[in-house]
PDB file of C-alpha atoms in Angstrom:
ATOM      1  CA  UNK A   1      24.836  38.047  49.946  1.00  0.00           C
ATOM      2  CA  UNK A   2      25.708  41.742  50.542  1.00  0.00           C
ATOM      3  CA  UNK A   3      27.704  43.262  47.006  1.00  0.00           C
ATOM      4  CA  UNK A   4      31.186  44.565  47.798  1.00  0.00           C
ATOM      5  CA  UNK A   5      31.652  48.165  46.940  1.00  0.00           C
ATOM      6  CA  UNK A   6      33.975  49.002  43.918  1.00  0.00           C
ATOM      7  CA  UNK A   7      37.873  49.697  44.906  1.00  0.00           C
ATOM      8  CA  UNK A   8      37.560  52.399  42.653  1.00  0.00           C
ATOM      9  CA  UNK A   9      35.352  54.872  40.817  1.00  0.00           C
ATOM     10  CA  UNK A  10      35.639  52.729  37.414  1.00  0.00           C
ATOM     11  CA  UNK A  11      34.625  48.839  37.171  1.00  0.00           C
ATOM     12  CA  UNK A  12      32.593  46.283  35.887  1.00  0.00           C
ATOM     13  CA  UNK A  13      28.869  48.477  37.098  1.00  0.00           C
ATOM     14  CA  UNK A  14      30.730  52.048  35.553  1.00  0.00           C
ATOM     15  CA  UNK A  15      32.881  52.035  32.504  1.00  0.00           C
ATOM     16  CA  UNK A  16      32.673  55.527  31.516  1.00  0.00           C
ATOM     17  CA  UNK A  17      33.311  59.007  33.517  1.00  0.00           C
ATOM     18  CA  UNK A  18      34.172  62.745  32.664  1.00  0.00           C
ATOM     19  CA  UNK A  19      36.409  64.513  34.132  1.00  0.00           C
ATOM     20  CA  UNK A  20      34.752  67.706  34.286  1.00  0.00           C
ATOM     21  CA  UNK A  21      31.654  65.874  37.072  1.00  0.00           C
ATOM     22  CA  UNK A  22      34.372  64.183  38.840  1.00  0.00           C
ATOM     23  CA  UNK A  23      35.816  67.989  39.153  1.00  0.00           C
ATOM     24  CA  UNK A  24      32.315  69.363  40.072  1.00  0.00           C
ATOM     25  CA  UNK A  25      32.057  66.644  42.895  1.00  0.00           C
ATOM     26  CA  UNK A  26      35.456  66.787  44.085  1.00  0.00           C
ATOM     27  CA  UNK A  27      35.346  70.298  44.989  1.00  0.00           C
ATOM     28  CA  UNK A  28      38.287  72.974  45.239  1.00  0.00           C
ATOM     29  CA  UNK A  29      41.414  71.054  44.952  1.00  0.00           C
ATOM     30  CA  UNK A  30      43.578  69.642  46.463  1.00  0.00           C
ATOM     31  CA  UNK A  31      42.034  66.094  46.097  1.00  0.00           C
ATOM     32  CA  UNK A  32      42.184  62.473  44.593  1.00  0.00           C
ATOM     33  CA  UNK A  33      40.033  59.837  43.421  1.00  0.00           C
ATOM     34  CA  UNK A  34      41.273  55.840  42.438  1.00  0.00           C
ATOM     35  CA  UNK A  35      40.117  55.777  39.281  1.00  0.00           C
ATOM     36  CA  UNK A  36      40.911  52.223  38.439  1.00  0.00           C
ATOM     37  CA  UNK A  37      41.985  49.764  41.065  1.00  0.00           C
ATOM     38  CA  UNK A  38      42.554  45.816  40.379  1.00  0.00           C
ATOM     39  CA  UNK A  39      44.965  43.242  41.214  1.00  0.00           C
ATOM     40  CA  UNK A  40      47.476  44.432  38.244  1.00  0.00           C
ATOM     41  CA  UNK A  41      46.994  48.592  38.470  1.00  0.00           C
ATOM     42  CA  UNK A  42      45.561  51.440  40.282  1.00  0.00           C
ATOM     43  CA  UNK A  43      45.095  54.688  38.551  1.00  0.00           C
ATOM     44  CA  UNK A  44      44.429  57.689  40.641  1.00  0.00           C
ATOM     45  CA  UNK A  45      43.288  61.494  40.064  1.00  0.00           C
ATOM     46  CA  UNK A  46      45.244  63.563  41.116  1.00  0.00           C
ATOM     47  CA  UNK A  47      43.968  67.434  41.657  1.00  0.00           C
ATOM     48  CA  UNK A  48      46.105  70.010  43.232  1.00  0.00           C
ATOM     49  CA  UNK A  49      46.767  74.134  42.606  1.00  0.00           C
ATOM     50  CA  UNK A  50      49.483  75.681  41.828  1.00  0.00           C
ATOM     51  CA  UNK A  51      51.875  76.001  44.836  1.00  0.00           C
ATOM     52  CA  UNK A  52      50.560  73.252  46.679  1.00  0.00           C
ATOM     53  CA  UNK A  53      52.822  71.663  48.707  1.00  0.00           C
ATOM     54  CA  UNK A  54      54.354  67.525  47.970  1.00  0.00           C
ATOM     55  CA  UNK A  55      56.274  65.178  49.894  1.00  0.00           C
ATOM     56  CA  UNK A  56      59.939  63.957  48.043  1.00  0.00           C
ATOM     57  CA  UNK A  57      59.647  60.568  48.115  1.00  0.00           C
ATOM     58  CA  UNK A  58      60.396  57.005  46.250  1.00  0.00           C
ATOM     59  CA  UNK A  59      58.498  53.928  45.071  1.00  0.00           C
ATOM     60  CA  UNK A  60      60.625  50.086  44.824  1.00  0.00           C
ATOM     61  CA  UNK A  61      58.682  50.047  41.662  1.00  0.00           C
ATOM     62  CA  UNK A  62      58.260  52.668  38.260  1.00  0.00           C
ATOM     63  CA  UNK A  63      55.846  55.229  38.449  1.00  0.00           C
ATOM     64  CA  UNK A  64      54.431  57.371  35.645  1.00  0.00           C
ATOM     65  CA  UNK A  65      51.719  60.206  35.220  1.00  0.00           C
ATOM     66  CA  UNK A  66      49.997  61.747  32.508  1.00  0.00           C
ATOM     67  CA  UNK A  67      49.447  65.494  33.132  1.00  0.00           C
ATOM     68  CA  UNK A  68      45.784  66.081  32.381  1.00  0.00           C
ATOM     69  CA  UNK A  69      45.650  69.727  33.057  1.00  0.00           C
ATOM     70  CA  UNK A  70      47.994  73.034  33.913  1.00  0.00           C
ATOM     71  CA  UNK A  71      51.762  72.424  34.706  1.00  0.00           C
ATOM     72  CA  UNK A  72      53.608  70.463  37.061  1.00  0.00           C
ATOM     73  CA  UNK A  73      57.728  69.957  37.432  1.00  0.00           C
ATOM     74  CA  UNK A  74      59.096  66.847  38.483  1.00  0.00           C
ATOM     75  CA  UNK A  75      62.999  67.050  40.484  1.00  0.00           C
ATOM     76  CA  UNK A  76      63.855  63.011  39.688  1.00  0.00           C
ATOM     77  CA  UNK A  77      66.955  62.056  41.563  1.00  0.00           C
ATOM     78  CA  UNK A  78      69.679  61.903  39.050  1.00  0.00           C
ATOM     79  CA  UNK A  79      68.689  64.126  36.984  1.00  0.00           C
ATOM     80  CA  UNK A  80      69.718  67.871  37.193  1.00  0.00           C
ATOM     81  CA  UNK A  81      67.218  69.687  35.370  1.00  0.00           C
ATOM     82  CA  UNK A  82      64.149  69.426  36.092  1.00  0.00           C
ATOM     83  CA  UNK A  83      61.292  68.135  33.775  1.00  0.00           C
ATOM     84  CA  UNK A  84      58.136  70.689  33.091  1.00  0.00           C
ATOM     85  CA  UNK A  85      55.361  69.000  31.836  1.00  0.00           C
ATOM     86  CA  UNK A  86      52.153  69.925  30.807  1.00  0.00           C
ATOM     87  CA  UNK A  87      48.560  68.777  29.760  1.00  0.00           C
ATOM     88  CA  UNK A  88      49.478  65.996  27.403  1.00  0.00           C
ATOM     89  CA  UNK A  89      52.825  65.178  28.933  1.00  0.00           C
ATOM     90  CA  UNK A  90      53.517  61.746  30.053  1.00  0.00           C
ATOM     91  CA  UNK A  91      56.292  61.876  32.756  1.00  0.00           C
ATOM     92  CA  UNK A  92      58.172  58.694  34.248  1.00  0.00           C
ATOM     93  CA  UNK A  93      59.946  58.016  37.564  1.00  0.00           C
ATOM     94  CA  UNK A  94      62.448  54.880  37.823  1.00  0.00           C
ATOM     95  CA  UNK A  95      62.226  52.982  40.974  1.00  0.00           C
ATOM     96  CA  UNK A  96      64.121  53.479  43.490  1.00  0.00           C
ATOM     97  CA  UNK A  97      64.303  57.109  42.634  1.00  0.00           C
ATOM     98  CA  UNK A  98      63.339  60.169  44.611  1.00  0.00           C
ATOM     99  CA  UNK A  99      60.759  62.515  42.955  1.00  0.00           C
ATOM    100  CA  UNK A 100      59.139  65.912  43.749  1.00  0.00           C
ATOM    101  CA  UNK A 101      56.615  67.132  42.364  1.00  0.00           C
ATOM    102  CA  UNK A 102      55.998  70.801  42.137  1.00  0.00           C
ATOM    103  CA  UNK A 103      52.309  72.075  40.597  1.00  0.00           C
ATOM    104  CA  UNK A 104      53.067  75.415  38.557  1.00  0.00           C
ATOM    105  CA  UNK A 105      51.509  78.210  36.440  1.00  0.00           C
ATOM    106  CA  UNK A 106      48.678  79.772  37.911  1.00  0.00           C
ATOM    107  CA  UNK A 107      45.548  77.490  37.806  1.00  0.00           C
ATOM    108  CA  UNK A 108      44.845  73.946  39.052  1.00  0.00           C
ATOM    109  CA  UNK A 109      46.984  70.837  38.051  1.00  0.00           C
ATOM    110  CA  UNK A 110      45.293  66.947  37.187  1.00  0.00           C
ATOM    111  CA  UNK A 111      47.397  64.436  36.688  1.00  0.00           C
ATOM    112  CA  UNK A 112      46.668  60.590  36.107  1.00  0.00           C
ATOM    113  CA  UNK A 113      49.320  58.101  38.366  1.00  0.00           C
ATOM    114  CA  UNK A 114      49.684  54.697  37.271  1.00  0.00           C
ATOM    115  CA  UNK A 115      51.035  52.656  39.927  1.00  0.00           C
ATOM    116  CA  UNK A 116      50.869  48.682  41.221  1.00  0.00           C
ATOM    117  CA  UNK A 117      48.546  48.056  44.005  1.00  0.00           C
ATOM    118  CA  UNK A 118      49.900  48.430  47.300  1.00  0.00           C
ATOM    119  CA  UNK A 119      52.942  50.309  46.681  1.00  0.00           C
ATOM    120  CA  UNK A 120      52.922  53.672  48.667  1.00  0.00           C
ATOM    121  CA  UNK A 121      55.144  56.473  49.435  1.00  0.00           C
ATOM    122  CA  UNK A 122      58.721  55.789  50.947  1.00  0.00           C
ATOM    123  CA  UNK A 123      60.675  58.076  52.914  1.00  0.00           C
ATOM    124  CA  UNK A 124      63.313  56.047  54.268  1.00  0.00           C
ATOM    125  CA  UNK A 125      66.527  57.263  52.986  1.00  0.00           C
ATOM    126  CA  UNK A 126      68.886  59.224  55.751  1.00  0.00           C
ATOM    127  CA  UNK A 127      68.002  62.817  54.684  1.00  0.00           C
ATOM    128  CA  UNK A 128      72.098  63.260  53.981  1.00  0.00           C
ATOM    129  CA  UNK A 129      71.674  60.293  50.805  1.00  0.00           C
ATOM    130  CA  UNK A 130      68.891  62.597  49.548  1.00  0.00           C
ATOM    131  CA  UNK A 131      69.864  64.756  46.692  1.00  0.00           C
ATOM    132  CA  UNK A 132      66.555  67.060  46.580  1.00  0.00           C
ATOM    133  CA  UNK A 133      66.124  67.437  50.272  1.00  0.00           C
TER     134      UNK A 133
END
């Protein structure tokens, strides 16, 4: 009986990693890694520079970071200022609600997404019903 590979880089053979050798293997940003992915939650690494480039999109379900490193603004639809976090921010996103997010300040940005499994990026809405387009 062949062993099925983990879903993600933390699980049941590795309970423990470090940021800093995830970095090192990773490379120069951008990049991700699923840190944690189960039938309840999937955690992913995100890794980008400041600058780089996002999609606006939506989720049916809440979504919520915590910003590891550097600084990142979020544009959440329905809100009109913007919110600028940094490492040791938590930020949240109601369903159902657009979001951009914008890496800032001068170095690279990590942030931790918590999300359900299977729930993906949504761009669906006419552009003209999308406030941040």
């Amino acid at each position: 009986m062949q062993a099925t590979a983990p879903k993600g880089l933390l699980g049941a053979a590795r309970l423990h990693a470090r940021i800093e050798d995830i970095k090192r293997s990773k490379g120069a940003p951008p990049w991700s890694e699923k840190l944690v992915v189960n039938d309840q939650i999937v955690g992913t690494l995100i890794c980008q520079p400041a600058g780089h480039k996002t999609d606006t999109h939506y989720h049916l379900v809440d979504e919520w970071w915590v910003v590891l490193e550097g600084e990142i603004d979020w544009e959440i639809e329905g809100h009109a200022a913007p919110v600028r976090a940094k490492a040791g921010d938590f930020v949240f996103a109601p369903a159902r609600h657009y979001h951009h997010i914008r890496p800032t300040g001068t170095g690279l940005t990590i942030r931790l997404a918590i999300t359900p499994p299977g729930e993906f990026h949504r761009f669906d809405r006419p552009e003209s019903e999308n406030p941040l387009a």
